[in-house]
CSV table of C-alpha atoms and ligand atoms in Angstrom, one decimal:
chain,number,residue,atom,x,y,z
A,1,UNK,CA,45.8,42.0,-9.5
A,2,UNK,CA,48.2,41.8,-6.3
A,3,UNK,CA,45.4,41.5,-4.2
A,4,UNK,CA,44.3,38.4,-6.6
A,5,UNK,CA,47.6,37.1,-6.4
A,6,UNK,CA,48.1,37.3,-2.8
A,7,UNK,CA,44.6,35.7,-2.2
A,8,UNK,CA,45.3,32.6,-3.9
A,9,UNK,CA,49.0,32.4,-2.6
A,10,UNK,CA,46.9,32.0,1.2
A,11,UNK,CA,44.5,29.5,-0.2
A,12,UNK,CA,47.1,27.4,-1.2
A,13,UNK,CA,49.2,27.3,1.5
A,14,UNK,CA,46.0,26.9,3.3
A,15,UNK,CA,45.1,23.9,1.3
A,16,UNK,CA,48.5,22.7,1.9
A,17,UNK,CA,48.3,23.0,5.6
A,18,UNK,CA,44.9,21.4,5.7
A,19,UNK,CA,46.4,18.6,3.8
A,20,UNK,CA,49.7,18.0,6.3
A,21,UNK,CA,47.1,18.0,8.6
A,22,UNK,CA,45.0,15.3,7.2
A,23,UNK,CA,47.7,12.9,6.4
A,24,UNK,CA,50.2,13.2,9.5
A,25,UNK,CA,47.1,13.5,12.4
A,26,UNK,CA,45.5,10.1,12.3
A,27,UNK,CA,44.2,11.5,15.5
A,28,UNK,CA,42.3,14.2,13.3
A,29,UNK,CA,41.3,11.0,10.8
A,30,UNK,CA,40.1,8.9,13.3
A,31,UNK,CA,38.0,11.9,14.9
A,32,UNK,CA,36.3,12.6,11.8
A,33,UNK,CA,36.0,8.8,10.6
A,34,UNK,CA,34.1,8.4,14.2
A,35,UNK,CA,31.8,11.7,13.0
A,36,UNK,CA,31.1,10.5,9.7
A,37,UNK,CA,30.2,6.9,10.9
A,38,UNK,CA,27.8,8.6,13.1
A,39,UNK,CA,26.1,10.8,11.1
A,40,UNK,CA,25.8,8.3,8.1
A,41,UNK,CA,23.7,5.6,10.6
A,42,UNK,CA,22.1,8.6,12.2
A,43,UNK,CA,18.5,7.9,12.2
A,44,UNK,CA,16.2,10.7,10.9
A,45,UNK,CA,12.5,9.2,11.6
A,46,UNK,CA,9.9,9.3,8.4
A,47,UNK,CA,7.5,11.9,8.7
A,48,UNK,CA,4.7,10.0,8.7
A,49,UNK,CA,2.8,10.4,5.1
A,50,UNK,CA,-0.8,9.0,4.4
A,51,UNK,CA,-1.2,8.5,0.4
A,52,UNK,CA,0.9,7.1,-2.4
A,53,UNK,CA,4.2,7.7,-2.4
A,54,UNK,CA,5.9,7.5,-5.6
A,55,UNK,CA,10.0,7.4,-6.0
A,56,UNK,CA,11.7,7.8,-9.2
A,57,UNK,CA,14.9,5.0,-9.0
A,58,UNK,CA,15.5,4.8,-12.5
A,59,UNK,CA,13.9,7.0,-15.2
A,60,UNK,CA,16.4,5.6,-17.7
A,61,UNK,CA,16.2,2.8,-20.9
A,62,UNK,CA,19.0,0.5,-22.4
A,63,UNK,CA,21.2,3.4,-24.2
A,64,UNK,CA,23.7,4.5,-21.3
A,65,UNK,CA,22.6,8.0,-19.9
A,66,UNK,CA,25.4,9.0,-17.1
A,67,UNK,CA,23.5,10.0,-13.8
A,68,UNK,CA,20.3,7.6,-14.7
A,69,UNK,CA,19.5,4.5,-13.6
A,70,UNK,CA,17.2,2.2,-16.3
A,71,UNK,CA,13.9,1.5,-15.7
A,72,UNK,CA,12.2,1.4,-12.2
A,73,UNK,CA,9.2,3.1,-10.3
A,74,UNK,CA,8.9,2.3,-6.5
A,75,UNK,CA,5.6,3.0,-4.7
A,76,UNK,CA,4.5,3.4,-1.2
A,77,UNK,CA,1.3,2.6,0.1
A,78,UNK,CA,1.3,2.7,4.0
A,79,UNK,CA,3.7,0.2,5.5
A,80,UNK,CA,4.2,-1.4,1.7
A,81,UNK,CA,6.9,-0.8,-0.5
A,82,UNK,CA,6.4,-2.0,-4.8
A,83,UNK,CA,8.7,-1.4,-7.7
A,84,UNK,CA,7.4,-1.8,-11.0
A,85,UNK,CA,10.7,-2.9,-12.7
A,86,UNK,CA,14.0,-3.3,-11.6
A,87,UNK,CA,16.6,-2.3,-14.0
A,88,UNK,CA,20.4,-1.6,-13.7
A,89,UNK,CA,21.6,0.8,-11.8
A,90,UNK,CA,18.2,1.3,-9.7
A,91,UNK,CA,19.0,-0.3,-5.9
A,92,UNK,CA,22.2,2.1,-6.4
A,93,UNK,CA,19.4,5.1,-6.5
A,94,UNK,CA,17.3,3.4,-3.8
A,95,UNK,CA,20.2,3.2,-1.4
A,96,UNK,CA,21.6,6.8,-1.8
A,97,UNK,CA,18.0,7.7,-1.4
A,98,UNK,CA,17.8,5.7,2.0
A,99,UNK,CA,15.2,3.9,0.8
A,100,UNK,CA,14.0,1.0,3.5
A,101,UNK,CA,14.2,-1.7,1.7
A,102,UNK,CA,13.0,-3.8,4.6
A,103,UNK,CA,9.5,-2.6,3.3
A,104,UNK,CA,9.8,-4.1,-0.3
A,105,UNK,CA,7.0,-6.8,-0.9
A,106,UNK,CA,7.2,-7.2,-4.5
A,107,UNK,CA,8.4,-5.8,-8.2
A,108,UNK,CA,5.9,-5.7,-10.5
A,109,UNK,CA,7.2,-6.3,-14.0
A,110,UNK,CA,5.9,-4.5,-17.3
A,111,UNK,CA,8.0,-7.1,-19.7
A,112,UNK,CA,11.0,-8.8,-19.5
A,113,UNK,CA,13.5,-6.5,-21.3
A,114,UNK,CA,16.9,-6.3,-20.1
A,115,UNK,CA,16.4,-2.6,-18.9
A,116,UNK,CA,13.5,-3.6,-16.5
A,117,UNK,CA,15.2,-6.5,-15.2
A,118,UNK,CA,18.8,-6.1,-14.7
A,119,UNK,CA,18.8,-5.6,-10.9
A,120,UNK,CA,16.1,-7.9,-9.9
A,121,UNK,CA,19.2,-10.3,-8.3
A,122,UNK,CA,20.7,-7.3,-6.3
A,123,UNK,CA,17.1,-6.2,-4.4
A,124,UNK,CA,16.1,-9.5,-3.5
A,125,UNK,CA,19.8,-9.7,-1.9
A,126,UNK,CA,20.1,-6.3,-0.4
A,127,UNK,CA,16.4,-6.5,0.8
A,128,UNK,CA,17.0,-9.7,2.6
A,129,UNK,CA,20.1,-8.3,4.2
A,130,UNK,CA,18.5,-5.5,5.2
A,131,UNK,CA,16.0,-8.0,7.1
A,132,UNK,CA,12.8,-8.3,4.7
A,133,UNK,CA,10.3,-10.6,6.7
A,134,UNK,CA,8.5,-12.2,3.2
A,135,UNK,CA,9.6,-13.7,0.9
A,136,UNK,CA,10.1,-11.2,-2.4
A,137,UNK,CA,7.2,-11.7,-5.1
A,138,UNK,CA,7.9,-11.4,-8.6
A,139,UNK,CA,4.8,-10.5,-10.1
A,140,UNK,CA,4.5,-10.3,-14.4
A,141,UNK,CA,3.2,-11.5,-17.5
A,142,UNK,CA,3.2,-15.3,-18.3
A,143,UNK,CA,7.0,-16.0,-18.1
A,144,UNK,CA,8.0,-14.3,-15.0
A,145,UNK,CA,8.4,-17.8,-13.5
A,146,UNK,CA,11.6,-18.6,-15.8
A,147,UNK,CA,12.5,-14.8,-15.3
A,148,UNK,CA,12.4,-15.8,-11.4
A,149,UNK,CA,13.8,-19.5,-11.5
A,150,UNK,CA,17.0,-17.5,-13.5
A,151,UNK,CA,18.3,-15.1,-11.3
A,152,UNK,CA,17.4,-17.9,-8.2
A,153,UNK,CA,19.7,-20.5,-9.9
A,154,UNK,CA,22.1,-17.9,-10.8
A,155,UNK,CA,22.6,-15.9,-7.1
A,156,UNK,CA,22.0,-20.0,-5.3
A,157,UNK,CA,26.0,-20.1,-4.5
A,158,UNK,CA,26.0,-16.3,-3.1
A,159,UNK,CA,23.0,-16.7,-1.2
A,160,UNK,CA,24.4,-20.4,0.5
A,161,UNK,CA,27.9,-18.4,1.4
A,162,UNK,CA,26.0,-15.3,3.1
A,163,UNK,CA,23.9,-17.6,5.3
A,164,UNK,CA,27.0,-19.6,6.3
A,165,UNK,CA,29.1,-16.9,7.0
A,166,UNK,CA,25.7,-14.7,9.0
A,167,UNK,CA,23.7,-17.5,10.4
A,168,UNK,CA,20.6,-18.8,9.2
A,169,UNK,CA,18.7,-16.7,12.1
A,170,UNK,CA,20.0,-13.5,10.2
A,171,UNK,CA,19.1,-14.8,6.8
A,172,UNK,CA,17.4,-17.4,7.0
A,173,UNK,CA,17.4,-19.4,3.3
A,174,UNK,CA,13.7,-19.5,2.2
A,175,UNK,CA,13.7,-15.7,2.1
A,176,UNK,CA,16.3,-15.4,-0.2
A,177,UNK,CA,14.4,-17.2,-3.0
A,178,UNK,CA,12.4,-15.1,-5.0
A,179,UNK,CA,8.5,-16.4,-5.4
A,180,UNK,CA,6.9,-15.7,-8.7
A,181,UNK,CA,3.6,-15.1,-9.5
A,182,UNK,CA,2.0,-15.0,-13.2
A,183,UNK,CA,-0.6,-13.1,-13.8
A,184,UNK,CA,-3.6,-12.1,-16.4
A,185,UNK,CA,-5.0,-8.6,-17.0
A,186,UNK,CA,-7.2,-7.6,-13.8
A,187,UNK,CA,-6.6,-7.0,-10.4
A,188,UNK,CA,-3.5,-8.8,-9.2
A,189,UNK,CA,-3.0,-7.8,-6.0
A,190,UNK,CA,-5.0,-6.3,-2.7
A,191,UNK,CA,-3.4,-5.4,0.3
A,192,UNK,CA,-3.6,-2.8,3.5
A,193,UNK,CA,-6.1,-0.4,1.4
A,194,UNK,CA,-4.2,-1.0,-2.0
A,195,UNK,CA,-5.0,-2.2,-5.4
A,196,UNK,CA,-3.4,-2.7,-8.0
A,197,UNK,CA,-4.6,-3.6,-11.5
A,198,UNK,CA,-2.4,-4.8,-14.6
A,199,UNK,CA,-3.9,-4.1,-17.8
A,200,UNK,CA,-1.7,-5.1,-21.4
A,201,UNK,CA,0.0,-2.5,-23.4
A,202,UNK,CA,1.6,-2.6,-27.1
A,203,UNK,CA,4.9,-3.2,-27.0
A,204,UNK,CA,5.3,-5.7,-30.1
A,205,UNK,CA,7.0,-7.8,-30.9
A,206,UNK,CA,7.4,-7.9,-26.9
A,207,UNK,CA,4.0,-10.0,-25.5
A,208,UNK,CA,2.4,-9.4,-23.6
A,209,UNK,CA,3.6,-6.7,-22.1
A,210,UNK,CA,1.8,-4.9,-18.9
A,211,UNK,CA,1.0,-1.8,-17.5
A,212,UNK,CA,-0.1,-1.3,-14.2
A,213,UNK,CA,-2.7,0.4,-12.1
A,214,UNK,CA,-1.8,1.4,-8.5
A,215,UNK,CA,-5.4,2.8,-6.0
A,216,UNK,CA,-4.9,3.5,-2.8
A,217,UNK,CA,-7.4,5.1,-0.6
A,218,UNK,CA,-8.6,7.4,-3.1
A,219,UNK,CA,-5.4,8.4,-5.1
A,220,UNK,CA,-4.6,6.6,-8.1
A,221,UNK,CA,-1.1,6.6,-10.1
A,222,UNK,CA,-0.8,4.8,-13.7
A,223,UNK,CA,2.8,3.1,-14.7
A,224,UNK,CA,2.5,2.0,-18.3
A,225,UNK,CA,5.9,0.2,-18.9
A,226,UNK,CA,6.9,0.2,-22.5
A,227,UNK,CA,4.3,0.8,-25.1
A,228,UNK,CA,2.8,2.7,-27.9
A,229,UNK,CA,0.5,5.5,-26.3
A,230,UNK,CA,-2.6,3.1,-27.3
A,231,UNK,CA,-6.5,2.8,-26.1
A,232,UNK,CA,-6.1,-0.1,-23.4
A,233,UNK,CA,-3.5,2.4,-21.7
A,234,UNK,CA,-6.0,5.2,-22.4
A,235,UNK,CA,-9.0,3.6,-20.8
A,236,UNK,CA,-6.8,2.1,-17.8
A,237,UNK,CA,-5.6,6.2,-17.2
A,238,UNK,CA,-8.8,7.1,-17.1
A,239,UNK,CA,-9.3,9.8,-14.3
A,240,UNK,CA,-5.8,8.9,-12.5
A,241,UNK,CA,-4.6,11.2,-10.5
A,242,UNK,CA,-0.8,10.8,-12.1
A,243,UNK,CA,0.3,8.8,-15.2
A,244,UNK,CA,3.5,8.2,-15.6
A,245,UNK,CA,4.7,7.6,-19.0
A,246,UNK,CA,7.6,6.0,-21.5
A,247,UNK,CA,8.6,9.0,-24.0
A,248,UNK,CA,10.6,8.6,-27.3
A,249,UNK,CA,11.7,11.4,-28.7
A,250,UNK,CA,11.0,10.7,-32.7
A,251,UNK,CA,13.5,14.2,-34.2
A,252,UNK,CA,16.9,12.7,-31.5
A,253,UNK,CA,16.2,9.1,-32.6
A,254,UNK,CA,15.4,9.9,-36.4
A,255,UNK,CA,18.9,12.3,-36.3
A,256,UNK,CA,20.6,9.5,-34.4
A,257,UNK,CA,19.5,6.8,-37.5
A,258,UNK,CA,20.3,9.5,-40.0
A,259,UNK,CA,24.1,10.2,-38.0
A,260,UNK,CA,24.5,6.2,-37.9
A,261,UNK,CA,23.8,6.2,-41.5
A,262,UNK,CA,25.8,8.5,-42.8
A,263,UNK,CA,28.6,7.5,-41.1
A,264,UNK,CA,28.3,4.0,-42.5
A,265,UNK,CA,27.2,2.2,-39.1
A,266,UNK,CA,24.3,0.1,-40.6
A,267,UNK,CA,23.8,-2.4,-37.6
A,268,UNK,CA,23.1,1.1,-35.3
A,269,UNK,CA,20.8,2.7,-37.9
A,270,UNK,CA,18.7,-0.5,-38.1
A,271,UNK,CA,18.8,-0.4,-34.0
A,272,UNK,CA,17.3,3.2,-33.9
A,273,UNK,CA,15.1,2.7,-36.9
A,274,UNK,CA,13.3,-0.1,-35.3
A,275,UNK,CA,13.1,1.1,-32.1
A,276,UNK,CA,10.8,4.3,-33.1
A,277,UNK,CA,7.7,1.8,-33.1
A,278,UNK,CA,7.3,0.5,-29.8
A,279,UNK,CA,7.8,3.4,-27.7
A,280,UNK,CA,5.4,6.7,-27.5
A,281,UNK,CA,6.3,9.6,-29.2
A,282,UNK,CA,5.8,12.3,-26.7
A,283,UNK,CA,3.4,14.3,-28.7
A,284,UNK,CA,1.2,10.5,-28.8
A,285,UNK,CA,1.6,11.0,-24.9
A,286,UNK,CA,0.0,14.0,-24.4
A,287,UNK,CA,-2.7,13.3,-26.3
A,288,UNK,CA,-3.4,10.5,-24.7
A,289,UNK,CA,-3.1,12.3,-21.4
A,290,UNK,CA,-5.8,15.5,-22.3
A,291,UNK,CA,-8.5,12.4,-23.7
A,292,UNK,CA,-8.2,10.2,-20.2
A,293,UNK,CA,-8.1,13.4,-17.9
A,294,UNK,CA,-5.1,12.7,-16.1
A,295,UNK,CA,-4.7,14.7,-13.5
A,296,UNK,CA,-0.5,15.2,-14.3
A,297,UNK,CA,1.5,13.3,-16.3
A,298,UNK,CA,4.8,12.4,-16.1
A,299,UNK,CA,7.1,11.2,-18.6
A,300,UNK,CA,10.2,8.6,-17.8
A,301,UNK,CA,12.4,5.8,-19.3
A,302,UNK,CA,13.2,8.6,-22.0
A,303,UNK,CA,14.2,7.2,-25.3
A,304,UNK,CA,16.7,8.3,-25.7
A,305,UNK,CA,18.2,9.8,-22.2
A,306,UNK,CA,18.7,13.2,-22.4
A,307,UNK,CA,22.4,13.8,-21.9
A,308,UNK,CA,22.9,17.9,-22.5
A,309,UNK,CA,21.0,21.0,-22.5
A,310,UNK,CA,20.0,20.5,-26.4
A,311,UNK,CA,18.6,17.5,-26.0
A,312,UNK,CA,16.0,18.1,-22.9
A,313,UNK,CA,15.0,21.4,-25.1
A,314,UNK,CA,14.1,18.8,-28.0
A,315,UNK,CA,12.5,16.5,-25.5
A,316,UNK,CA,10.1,19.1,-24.3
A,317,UNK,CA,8.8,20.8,-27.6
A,318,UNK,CA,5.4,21.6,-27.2
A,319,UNK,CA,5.2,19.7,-24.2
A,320,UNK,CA,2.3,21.0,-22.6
A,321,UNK,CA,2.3,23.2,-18.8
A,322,UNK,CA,2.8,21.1,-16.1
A,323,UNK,CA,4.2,18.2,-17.1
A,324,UNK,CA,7.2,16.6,-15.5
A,325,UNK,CA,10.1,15.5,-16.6
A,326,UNK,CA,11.1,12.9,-14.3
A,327,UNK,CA,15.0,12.4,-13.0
A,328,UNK,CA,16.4,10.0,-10.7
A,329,UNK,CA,15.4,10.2,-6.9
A,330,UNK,CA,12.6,12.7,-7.7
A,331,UNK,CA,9.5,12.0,-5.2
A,332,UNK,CA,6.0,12.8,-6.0
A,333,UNK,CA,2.9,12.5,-3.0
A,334,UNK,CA,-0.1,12.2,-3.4
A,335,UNK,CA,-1.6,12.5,-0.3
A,336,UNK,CA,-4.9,11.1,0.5
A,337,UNK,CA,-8.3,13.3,1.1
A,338,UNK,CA,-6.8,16.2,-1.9
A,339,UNK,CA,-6.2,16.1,-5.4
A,340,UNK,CA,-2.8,17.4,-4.6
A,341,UNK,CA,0.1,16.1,-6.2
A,342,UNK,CA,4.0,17.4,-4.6
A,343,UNK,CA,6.9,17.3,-7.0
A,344,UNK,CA,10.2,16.4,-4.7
B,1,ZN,ZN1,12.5,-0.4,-21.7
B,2,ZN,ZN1,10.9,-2.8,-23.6
């Protein structure tokens, strides 16, 4: 017990040394500032990767989950950075992550939902900082041009004051604006080797709503957005090497509509009532999976978030080997010329 006590008596006064130290040496601060600076813009060079390259910056939905960002899948494909969705809290992910946003070509969006569209304003300005050469494409359903035209009008002030203050050669105007491009089922876009496909999904009463198809020199990777698990997603899954999934968990939401319930709060246990049929029970999910021969599925935007221990143990019930349960910043390759998918 003495030796106890005398132990923490010499941390302490060591931790109130250290601290004297740190607040009377502005030598010492300035020292450490200058090695912190430099280790934060230290450059650590990609390892070069040849396949898709798929980032999780938000594996959230709208109910607040602490340490998850909403809605948002970015993929690599060589030289070209996507994100299929952009909701809140996802650049925040991206930067920690030391994502290059420089990269970033277009988001792809499933629907128009608040949680896959939040942050659409902040990585069209932080990718234009960063020094984006194109213009950033918004690619959707019919209605992504008002989507667009919105969050142009509504960042025109702070995008006039950043180019007066940098210089038009730094950001030049036109790049700020965010181009939109509506799209039908089919291939919407081909570039460098890659392919992607949208295909519609069952989100009523939200329509149309997309999911997308990403193929890149032989490794394929299947984002469905929001939807039932239904047969247009099935057939578009078909073979993919990873599908990556909305999950609800039916026995949390149905407790959380009975809870609301009993405890009188009606306008809450409508909310989670109707909100059971338009997502995919995970159960629906793998299903779905087993019939299109995925090669590994994935589940995010987890309805609702899990928040403790209890709930992730509900979430996974009878979930089948080897499937992941996404979190923020997790990475998963798929490198070309294998079947081989790494979990990050
Ligand atoms: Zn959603
Ligand atoms: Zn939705």
């Amino acid at each position: 017990m003495k030796i106890i006590r005398l132990g923490l008596y010499v941390v302490g006064i060591g931790l109130i040394a250290a601290t004297m130290l740190f607040s009377l040496s502005t030598t010492v601060q300035d020292a450490l500032l200058k090695r912190m600076v430099g280790a934060a813009f230290a450059r650590t060079p990609e390892e070069p990767f040849d396949g898709l390259r798929v980032f999780m910056c938000g594996t959230s939905s709208p109910l607040p989950a602490p340490g998850r960002a909403q809605a948002c899948v970015a993929v690599t494909a060589g030289e070209n950075l996507y994100i299929v969705d952009a909701g809140a809290r996802a650049p925040q992910t991206f930067n920690l992550a030391g994502m290059p946003l420089t990269n970033l070509r277009g988001i792809f969006l499933t629907h128009f939902h608040s949680d896959h569209i939040a942050a659409i304003g902040d990585f069209n300005l932080l990718s234009w900082v960063a020094g984006r050469p194109e213009p950033l494409e918004i690619i959707g359903p019919v209605g992504v041009d008002e989507v667009a035209a919105g969050f142009n009008q509504a960042y025109a002030q702070d995008s006039a004051y950043r180019t007066a203050h940098h210089g038009a050669a730094l950001l030049p105007p036109h790049l700020s604006q965010l181009h939109p491009r509506a799209v039908e089922p089919g291939v919407v876009l081909e570039r460098d080797g890659l392919v992607v496909t949208a295909f519609a999904v069952n989100h009523e009463p939200v329509s149309p709503a997309f999911g997308y198809r990403f193929d890149y020199r032989g490794r394929s990777l299947v984002i469905s957005g929001d939807t039932v698990a239904d047969d247009s997603l099935r057939q578009a899954a078909e073979g993919a090497d990873l599908l990556l999934h909305d999950a609800i968990s039916l026995p949390i939401v149905q407790a959380l509509e009975a809870g609301a319930q009993a405890a009188g709060l009606d306008r809450q246990a409508t909310i989670f009532a109707d909100i059971q049929t338009y997502h995919a029970p995970v159960k629906d999910v793998y299903e779905l999976a087993e019939q299109a021969n995925v090669g590994k599925l994935a589940l995010y935007h987890f309805v609702p978030p899990p928040r403790n221990a209890l709930f992730r143990q509900i979430f996974r019930r009878n979930a089948p080997s080897g499937v992941v349960f996404t979190e923020d910043a997790m990475r998963l390759d798929l490198p070309t010329g294998s079947k081989e998918i790494k979990v990050h």
